[in-house]
Short mmCIF file of C-alpha atoms and ligand atoms in Angstrom, two decimals:
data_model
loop_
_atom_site.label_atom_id
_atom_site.label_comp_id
_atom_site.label_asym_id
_atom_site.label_seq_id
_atom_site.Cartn_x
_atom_site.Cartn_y
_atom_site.Cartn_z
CA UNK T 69 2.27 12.21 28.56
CA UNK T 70 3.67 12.58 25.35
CA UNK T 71 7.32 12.82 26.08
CA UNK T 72 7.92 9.88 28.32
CA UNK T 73 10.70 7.42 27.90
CA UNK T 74 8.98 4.48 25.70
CA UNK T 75 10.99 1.12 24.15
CA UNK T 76 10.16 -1.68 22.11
CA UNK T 77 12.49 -5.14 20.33
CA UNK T 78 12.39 -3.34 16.92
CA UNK T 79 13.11 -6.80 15.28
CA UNK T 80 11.02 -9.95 15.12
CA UNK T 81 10.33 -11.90 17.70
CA UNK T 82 11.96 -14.69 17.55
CA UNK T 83 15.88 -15.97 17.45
CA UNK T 84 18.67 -14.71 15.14
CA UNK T 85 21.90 -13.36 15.20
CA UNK T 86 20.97 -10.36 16.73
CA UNK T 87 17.73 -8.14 18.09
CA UNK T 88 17.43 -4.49 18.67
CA UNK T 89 15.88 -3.24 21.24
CA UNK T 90 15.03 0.82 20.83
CA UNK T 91 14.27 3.47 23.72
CA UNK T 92 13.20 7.00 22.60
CA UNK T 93 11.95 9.84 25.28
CA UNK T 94 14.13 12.30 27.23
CA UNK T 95 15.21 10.06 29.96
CA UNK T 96 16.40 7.26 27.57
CA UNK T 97 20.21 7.65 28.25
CA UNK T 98 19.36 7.80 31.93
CA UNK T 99 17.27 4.92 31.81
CA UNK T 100 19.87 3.32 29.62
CA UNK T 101 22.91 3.55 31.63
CA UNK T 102 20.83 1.75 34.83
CA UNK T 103 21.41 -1.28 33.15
CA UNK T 104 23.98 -0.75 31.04
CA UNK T 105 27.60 -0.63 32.01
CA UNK T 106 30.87 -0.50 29.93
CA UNK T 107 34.56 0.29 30.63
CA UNK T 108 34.81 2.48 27.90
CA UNK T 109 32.13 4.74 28.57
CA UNK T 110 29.90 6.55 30.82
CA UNK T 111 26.66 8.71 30.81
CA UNK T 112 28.76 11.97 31.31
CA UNK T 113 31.36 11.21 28.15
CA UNK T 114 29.35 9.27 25.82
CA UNK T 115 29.49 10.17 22.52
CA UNK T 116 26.32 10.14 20.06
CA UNK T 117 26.52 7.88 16.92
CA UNK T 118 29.32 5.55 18.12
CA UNK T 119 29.13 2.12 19.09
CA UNK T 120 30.11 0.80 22.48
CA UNK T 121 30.26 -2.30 23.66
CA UNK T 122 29.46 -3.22 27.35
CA UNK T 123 27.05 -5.64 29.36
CA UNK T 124 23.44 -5.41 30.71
CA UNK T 125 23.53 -6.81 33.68
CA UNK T 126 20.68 -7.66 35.62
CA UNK T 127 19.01 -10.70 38.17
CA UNK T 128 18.32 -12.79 35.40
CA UNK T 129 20.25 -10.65 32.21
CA UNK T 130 24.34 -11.16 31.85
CA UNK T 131 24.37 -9.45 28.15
CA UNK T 132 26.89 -9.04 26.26
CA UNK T 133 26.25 -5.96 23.72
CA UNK T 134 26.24 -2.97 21.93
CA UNK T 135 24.52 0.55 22.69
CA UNK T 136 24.42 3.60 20.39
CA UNK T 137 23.19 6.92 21.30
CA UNK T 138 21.63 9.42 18.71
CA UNK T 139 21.04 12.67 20.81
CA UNK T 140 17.80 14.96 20.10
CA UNK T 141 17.05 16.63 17.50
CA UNK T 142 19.50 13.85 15.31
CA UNK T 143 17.84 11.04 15.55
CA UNK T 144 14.41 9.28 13.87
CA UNK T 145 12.02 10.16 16.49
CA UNK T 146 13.82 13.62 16.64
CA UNK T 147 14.35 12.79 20.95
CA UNK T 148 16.91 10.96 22.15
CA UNK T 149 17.25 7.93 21.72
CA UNK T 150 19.00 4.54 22.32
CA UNK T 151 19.61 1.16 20.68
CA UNK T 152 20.95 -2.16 22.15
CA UNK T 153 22.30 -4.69 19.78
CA UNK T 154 21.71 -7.76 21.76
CA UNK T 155 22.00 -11.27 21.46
CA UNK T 156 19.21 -12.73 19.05
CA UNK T 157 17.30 -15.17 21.37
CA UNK T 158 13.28 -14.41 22.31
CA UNK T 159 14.48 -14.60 26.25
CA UNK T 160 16.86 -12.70 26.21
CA UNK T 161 15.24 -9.53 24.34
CA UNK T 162 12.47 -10.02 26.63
CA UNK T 163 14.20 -9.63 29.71
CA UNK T 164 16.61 -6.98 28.35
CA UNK T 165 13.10 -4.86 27.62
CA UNK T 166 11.58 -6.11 30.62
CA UNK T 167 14.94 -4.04 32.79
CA UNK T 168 14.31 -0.82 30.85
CA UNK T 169 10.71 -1.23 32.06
CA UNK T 170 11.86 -1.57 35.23
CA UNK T 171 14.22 1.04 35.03
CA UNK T 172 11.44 3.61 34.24
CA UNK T 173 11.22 3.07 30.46
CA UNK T 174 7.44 1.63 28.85
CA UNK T 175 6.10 -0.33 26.21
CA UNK T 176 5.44 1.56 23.07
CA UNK T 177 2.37 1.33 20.96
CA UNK T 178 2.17 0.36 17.56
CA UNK T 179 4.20 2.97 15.38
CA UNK T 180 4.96 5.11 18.09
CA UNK T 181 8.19 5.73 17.02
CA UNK T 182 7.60 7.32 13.76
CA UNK T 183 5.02 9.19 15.27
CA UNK T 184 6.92 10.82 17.64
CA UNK T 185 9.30 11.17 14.12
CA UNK T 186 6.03 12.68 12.31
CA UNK T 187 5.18 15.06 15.80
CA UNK T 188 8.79 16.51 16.01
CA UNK T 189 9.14 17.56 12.13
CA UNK T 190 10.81 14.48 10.88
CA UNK T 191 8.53 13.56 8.62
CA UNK T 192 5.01 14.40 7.16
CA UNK T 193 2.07 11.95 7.40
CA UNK T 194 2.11 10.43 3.99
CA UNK T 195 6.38 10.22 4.33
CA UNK T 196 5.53 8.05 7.41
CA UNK T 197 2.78 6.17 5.63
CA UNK T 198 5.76 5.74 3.35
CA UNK T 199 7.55 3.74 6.09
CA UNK T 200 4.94 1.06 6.78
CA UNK T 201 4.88 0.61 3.13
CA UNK T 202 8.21 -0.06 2.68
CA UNK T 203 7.95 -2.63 5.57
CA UNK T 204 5.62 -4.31 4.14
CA UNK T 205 6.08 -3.97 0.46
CA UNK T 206 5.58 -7.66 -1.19
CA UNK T 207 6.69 -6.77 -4.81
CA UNK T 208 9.61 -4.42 -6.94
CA UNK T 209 6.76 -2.29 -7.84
CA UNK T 210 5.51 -1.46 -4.34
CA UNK T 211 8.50 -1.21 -3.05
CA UNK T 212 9.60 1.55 -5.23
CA UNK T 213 6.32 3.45 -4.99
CA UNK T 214 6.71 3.24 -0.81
CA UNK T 215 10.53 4.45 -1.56
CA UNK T 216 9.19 7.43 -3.25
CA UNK T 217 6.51 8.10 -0.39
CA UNK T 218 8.83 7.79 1.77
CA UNK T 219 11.04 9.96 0.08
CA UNK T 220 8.80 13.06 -0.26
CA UNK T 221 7.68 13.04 -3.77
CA UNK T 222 4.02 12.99 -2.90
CA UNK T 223 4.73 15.15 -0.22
CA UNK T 224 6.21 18.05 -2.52
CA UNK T 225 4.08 17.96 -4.99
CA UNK T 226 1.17 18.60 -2.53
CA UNK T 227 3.57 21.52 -1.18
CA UNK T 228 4.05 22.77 -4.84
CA UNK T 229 -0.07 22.26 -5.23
CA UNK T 230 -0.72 24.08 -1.92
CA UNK T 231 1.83 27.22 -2.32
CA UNK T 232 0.08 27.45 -5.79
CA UNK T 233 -3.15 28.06 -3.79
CA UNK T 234 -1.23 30.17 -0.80
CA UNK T 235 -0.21 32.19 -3.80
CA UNK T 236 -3.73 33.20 -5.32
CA UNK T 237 -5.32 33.37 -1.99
CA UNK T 238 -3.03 36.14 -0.56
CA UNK T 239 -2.93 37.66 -4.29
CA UNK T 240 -6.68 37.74 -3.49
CA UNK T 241 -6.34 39.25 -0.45
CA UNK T 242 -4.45 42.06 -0.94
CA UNK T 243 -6.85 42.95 -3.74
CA UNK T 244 -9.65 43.01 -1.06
CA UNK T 245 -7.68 44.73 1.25
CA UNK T 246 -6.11 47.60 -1.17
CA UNK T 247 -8.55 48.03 -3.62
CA UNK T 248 -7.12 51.34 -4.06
CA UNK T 249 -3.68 49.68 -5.37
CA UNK T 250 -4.32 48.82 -9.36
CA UNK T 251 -1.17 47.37 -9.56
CA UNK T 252 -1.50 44.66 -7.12
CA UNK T 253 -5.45 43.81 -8.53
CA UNK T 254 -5.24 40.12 -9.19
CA UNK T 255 -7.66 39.31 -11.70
CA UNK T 256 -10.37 36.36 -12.50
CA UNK T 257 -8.02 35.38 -15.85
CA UNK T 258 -4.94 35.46 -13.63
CA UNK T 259 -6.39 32.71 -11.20
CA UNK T 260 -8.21 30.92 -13.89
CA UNK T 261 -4.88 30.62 -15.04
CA UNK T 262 -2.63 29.35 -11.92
CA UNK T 263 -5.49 27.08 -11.22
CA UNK T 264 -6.22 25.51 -14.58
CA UNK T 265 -2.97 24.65 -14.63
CA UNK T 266 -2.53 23.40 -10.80
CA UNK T 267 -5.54 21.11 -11.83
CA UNK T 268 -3.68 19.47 -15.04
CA UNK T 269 -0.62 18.37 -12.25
CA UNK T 270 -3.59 16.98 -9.75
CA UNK T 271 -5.14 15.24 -12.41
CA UNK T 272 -2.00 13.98 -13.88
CA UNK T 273 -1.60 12.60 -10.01
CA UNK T 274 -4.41 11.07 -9.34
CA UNK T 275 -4.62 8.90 -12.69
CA UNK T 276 -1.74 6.80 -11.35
CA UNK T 277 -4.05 5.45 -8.71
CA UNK T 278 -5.73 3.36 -10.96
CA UNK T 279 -2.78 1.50 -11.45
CA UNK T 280 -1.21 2.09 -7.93
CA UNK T 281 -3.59 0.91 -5.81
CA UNK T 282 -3.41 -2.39 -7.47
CA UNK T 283 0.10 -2.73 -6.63
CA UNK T 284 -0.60 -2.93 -3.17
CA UNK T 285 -3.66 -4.58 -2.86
CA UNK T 286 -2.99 -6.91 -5.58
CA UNK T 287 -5.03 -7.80 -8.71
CA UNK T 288 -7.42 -9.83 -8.09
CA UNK T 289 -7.87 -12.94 -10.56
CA UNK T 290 -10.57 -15.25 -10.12
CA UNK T 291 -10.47 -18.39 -12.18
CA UNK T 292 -14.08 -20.03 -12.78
CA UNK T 293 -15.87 -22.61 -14.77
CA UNK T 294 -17.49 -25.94 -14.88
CA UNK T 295 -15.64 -28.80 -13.13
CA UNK T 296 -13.04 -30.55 -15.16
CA UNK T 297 -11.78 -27.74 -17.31
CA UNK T 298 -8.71 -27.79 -15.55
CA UNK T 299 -9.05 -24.53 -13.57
CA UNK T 300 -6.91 -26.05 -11.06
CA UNK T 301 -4.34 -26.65 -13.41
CA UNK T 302 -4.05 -23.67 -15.33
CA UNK T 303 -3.64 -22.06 -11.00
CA UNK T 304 -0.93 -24.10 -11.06
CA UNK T 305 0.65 -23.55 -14.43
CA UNK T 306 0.85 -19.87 -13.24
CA UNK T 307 1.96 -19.92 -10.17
CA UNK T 308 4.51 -22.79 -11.06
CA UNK T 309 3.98 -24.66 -8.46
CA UNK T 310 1.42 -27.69 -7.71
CA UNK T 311 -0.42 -25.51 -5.11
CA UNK T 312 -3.89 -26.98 -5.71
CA UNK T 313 -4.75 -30.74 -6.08
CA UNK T 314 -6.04 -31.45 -9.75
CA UNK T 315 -7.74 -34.60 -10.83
CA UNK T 316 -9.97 -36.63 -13.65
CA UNK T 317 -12.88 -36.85 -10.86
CA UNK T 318 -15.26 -34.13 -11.30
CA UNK T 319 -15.78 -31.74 -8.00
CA UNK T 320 -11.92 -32.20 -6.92
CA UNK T 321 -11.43 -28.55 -5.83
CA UNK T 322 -14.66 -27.55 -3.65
CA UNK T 323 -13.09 -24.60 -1.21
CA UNK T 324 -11.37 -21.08 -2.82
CA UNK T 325 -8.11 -21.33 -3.04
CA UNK T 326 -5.75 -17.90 -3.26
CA UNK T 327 -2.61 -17.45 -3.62
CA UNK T 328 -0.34 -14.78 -4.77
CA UNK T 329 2.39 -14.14 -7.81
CA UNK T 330 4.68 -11.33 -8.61
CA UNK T 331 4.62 -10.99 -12.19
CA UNK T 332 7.09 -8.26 -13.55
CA UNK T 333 7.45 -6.94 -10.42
CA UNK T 334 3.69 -6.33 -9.69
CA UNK T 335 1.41 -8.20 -6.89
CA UNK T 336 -1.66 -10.44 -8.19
CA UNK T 337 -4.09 -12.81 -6.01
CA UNK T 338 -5.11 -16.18 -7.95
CA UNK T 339 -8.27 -17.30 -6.85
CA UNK T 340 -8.85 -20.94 -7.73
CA UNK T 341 -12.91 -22.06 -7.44
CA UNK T 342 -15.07 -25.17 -7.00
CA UNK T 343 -16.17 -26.13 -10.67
CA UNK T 344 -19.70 -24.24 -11.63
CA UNK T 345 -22.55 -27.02 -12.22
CA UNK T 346 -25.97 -27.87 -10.51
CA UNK T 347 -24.91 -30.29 -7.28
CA UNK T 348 -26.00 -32.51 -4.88
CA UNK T 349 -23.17 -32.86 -2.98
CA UNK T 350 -23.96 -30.17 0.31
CA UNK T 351 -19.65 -29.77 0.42
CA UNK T 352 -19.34 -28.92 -3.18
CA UNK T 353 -22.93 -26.87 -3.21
CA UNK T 354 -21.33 -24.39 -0.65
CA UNK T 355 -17.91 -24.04 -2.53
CA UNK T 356 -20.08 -23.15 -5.36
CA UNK T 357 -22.15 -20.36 -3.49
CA UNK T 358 -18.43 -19.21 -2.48
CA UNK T 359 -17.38 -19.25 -5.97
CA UNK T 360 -19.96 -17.30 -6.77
CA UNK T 361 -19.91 -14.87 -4.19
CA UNK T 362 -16.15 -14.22 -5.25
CA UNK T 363 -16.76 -13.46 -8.62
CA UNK T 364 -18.56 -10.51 -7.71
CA UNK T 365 -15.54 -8.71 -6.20
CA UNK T 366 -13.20 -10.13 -9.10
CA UNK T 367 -11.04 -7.44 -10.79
CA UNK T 368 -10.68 -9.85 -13.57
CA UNK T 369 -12.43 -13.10 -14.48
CA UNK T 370 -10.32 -16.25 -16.28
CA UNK T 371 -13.17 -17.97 -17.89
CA UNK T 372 -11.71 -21.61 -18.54
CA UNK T 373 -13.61 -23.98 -20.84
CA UNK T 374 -12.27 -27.03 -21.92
CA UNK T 375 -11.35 -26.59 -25.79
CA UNK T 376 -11.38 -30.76 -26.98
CA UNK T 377 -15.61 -30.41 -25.73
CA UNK T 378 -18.08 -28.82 -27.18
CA UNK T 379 -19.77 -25.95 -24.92
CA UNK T 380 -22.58 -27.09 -22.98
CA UNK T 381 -25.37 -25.44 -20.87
CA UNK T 382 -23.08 -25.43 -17.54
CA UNK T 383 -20.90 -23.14 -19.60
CA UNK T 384 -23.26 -20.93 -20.67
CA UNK T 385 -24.87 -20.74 -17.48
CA UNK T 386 -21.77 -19.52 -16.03
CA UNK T 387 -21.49 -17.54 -18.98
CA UNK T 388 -24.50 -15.76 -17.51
CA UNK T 389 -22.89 -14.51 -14.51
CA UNK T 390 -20.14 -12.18 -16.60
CA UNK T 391 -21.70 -9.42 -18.08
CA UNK T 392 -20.22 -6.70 -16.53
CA UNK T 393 -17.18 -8.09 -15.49
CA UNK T 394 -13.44 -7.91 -17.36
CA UNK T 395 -12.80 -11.33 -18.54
CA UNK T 396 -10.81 -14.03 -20.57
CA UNK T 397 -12.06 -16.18 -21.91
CA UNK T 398 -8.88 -19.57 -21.18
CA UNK T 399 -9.63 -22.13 -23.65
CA UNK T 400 -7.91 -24.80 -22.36
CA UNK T 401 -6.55 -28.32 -23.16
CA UNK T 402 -4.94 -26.94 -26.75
CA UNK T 403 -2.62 -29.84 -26.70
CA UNK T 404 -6.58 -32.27 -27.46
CA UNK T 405 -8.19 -32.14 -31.05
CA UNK T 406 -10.23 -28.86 -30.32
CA UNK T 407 -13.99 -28.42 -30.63
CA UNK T 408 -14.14 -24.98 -29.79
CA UNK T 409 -13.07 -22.35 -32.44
CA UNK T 410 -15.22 -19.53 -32.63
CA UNK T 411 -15.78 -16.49 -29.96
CA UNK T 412 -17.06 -17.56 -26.74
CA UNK T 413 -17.98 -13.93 -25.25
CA UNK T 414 -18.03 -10.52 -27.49
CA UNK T 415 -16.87 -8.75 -24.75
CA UNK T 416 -13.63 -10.99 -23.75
CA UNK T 417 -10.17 -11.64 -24.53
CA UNK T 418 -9.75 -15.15 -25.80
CA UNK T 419 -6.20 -17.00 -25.19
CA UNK T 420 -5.43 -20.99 -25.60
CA UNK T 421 -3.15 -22.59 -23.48
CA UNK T 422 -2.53 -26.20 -22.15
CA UNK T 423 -2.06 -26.36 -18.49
CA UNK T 424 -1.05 -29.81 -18.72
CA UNK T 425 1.81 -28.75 -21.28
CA UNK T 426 2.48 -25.60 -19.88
CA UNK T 427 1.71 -24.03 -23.53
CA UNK T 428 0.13 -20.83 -23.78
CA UNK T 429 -0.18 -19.61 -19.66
CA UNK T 430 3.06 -16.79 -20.30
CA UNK T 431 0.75 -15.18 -22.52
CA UNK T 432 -1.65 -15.57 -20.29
CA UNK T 433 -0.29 -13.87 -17.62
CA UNK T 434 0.83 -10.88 -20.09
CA UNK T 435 -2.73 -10.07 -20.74
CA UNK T 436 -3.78 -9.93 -17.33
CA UNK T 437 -0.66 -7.39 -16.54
CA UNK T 438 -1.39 -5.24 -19.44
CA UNK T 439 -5.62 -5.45 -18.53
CA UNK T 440 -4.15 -3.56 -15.44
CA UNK T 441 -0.50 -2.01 -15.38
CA UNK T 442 0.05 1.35 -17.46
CA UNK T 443 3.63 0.86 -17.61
CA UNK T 444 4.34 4.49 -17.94
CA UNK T 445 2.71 5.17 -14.43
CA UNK T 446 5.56 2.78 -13.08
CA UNK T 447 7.89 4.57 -14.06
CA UNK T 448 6.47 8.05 -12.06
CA UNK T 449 7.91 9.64 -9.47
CA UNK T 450 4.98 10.16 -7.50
CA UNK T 451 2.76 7.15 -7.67
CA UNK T 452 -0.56 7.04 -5.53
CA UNK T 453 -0.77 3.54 -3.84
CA UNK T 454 -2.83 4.78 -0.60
CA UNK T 455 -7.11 5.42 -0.92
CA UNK T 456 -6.45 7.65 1.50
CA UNK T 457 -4.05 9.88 -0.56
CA UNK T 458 -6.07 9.16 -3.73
CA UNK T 459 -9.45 10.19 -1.92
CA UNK T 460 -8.09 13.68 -0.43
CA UNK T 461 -6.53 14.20 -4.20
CA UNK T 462 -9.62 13.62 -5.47
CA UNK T 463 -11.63 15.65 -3.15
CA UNK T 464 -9.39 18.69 -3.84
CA UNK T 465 -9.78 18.17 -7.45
CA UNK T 466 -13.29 18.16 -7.54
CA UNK T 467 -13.05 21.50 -5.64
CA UNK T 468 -10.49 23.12 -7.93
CA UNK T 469 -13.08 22.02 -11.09
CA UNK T 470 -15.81 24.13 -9.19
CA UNK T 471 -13.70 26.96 -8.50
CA UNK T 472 -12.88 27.04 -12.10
CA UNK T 473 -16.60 26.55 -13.67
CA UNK T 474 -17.33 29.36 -10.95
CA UNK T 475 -14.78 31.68 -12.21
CA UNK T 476 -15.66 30.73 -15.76
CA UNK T 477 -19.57 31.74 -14.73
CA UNK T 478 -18.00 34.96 -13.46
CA UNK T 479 -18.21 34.27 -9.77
CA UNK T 480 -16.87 36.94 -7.32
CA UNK T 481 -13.04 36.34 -5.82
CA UNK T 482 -14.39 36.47 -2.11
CA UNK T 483 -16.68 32.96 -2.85
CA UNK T 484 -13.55 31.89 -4.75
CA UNK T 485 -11.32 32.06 -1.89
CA UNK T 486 -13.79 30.01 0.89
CA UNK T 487 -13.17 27.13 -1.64
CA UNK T 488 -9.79 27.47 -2.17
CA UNK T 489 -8.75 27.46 1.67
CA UNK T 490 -11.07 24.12 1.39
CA UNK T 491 -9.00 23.26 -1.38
CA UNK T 492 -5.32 23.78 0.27
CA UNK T 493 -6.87 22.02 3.90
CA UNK T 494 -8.25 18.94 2.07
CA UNK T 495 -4.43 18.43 0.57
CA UNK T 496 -3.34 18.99 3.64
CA UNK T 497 -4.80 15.42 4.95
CA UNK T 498 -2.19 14.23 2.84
CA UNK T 499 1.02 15.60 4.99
CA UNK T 500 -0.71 15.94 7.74
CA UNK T 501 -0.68 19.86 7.97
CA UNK T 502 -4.46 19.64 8.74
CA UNK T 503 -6.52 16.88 9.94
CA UNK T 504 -7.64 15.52 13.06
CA UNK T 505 -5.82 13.74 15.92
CA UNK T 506 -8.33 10.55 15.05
CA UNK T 507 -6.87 10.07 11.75
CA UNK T 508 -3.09 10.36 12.98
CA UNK T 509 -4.01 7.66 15.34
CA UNK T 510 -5.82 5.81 12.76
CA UNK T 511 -2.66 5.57 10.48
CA UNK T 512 -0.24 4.72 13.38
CA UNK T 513 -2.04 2.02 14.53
CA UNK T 514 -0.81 0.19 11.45
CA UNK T 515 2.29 -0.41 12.19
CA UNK T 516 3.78 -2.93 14.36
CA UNK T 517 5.49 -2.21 17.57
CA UNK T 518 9.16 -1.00 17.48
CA UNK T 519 8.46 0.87 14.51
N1 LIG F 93 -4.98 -32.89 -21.97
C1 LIG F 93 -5.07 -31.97 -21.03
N2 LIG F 93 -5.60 -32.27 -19.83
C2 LIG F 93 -5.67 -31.32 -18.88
C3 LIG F 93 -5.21 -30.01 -19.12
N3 LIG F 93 -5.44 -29.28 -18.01
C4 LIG F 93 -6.00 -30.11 -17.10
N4 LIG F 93 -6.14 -31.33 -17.63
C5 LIG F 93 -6.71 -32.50 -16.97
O1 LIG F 93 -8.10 -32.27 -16.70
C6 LIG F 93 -8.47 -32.90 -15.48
C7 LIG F 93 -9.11 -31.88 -14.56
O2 LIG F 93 -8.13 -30.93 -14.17
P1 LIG F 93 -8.34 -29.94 -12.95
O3 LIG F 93 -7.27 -28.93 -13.02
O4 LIG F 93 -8.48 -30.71 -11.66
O5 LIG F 93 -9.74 -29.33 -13.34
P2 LIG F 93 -10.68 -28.35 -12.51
O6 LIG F 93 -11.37 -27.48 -13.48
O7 LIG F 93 -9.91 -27.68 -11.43
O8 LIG F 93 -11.72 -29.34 -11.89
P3 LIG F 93 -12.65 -29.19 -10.57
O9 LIG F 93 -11.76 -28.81 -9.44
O10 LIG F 93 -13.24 -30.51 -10.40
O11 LIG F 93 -13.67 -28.16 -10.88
C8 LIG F 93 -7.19 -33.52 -14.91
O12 LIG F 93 -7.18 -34.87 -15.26
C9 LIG F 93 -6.09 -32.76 -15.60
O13 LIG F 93 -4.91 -33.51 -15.75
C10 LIG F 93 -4.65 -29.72 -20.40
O14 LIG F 93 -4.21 -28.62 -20.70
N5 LIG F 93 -4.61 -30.73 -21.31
MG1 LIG F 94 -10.07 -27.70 -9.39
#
């Protein structure tokens, strides 16, 4: 049923000052005032948005705390709906749920909260998507972009996009329908026109992905080369800390090692490798293979060779391996009399640094930021950090185009109009104003209980 009484401990699990425990459904003031009992107020005179204090009381539950009341349609979930402030312990929270249970209340699912929010009008799919992000946003960058989600920025400009469409299609219509009505003919040039220009703001849209999906997924930087180079080091350098273990022996790092750094407010994953060379060692042979197998799915490659040696076959063996991928070239050890001066790869960046004296790895990290970030994207309003917003944009776009070559090839309006509706329903995934129940479900599942 989907209007039963359902609660959750909206904060962590686990002790602090205080925990909330939330109840949303139409019996949750009901359910509420079984267990909860204050001088001050009753079920009958309680007033929504105020504070009272009063206990739980229970077998096992003697709780001092708060309750608030925000009464349907003012409230997230858009039901009614009730929050305890209790004491921060795991026990307690636990048995506090465990008596609205009782009491006729159950355990939500994952996000069933905001979906309840997104069911009732509160908010559209990709404003709720919005939520989660914001929850789990790891950098300044992603946090803004979820803050704009959540906002409705994307969510209006697919609104603007689809009234656009709502526009030309009745336009159309009444065309078809009165042909005997000149006046209200809508023309190929007049849609060619709406559209071209509808297409400009979706493709001005969907070229912030490129940079917004990396801010939530993070960049990912994978630092190879022979042993000894001082990949490990240079990991360090840039993260700042002495995360991996660095030595003079040859082989010292033999697993992947990742870890990740905010660097001006954007998300990237260092990925430190066993040193590339022909072993015997079986431990060291399968961090290799690993190594390997990571470079393929690198975003960018941080090629270190040791500068105070000359190159030699192990290097260019390695390389071998980075045709196609975007790399730089790290010459490393600057602070040693150098051996290597000339171009390593055509295709690369070159920087110098010295791990050891911290020289050089700034820079470094500069180039890898501007290999990725287009600043002026990060400063958008709308900002696509979700493959699922980027892939309906993209499917609606590539309809749009075809529309447009159709018109352009003198098509007739009635073909023109099947698309179109395709058009407006694909951006419509986006909101959630069409799609399936299975991909509601899909996005919901995401977030954690409570939420
Ligand atoms: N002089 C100098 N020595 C460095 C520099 N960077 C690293 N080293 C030294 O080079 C040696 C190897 O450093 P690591 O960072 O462990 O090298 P690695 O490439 O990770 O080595 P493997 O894990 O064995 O593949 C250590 O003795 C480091 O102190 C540098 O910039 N200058
Ligand atoms: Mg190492």
């Amino acid at each position: 049923m989907e209007n039963d009484t359902i609660c959750a401990i909206s904060t962590p699990i686990g002790t602090g000052g205080i925990s909330i425990v939330r109840m949303s459904g139409s019996n949750a003031l009901a359910i509420a005032f079984k267990i909860f009992s204050s001088k001050n107020v009753s079920q009958e005179s309680i007033k929504p948005r105020y504070f009272y204090l009063g206990n739980i009381h229970t077998a096992d539950v003697n709780e001092k705390c708060m309750m608030v009341y925000f009464k349907a349609p003012y409230s997230y979930t858009g039901e009614d709906l009730v929050e305890f402030q209790c004491h921060g312990g795991v026990l307690v929270t636990q048995k506090v749920l465990q008596s609205l249970i009782e009491s006729g209340a159950r355990i939500a699912q994952g996000g069933e909260f905001t979906k309840r929010a997104f069911v009732n009008g509160k908010l559209s799919l990709d404003e709720a998507e919005g939520v989660i992000d914001v929850i789990n946003a790891e950098s300044e960058s992603e946090l803004k972009a979820s803050y704009g989600l959540l906002k409705g920025n994307l969510h209006k400009e697919v609104e603007k996009l689809q009234n656009i469409i709502t526009d030309i299609l009745s336009e159309i219509n009444v065309t078809f329908d009165f042909p005997e009505n000149d006046d209200e003919e809508v023309t190929s040039a007049d849609v060619l026109e709406k559209l071209t220009r509808a297409q400009k703001t979706l493709d001005h849209i969907i070229k912030t992905s490129t940079t917004g999906l990396k801010l939530k997924t993070g960049t990912k930087v994978v630092i190879v080369g022979k042993p000894n180079v001082g990949k490990s080091s240079v990991m360090n350098a840039m993260l700042g800390t002495d995360r991996a273990i660095v030595t003079s022996i040859q082989g010292t790092t033999r697993d992947v090692l990742e870890e990740t750094y905010i660097y001006k407010g954007v998300k990237f994953n260092l990925i430190d490798t066993a040193g590339l060379h022909d072993s015997n060692d079986l431990v060291e042979s399968i961090g290799i293979n690993k190594a390997k197998e990571i470079l393929k799915n690198a975003d960018i490659v941080l090629f270190v060779v040791d500068g105070s040696q000359e190159l030699d076959n192990f290097d260019k063996d390695i390389i071998k391996l980075l045709n196609d991928k975007k790399v730089i070239v790290v010459v490393n050890k600057c602070d040693l009399k150098q051996k290597i001066n000339s171009s390593i790869l055509p295709h690369a960046e070159h920087m110098e640094c010295s791990a050891l004296e911290n020289k050089g790895i700034t820079e470094i990290k500069d180039k890898i930021y501007n290999m990725v970030i287009d600043e002026k994207v990060l400063s958008q309003n709308v900002i696509i950090t979700n493959i699922r917003h980027a892939e309906a944009l993209s499917k609606s776009n590539e309809i749009i185009l075809r529309v447009i070559t159709d018109l352009q090839a003198g098509a007739n309006l009635e073909l023109v109009s099947l698309n179109l509706q395709s058009a407006w329903e694909t951006l419509g995934l986006i909101t959630g104003v069409s799609g399936t129940e299975e991909i509601i479900a899909n996005i919901f599942s995401k977030f954690c209980v409570g939420k």
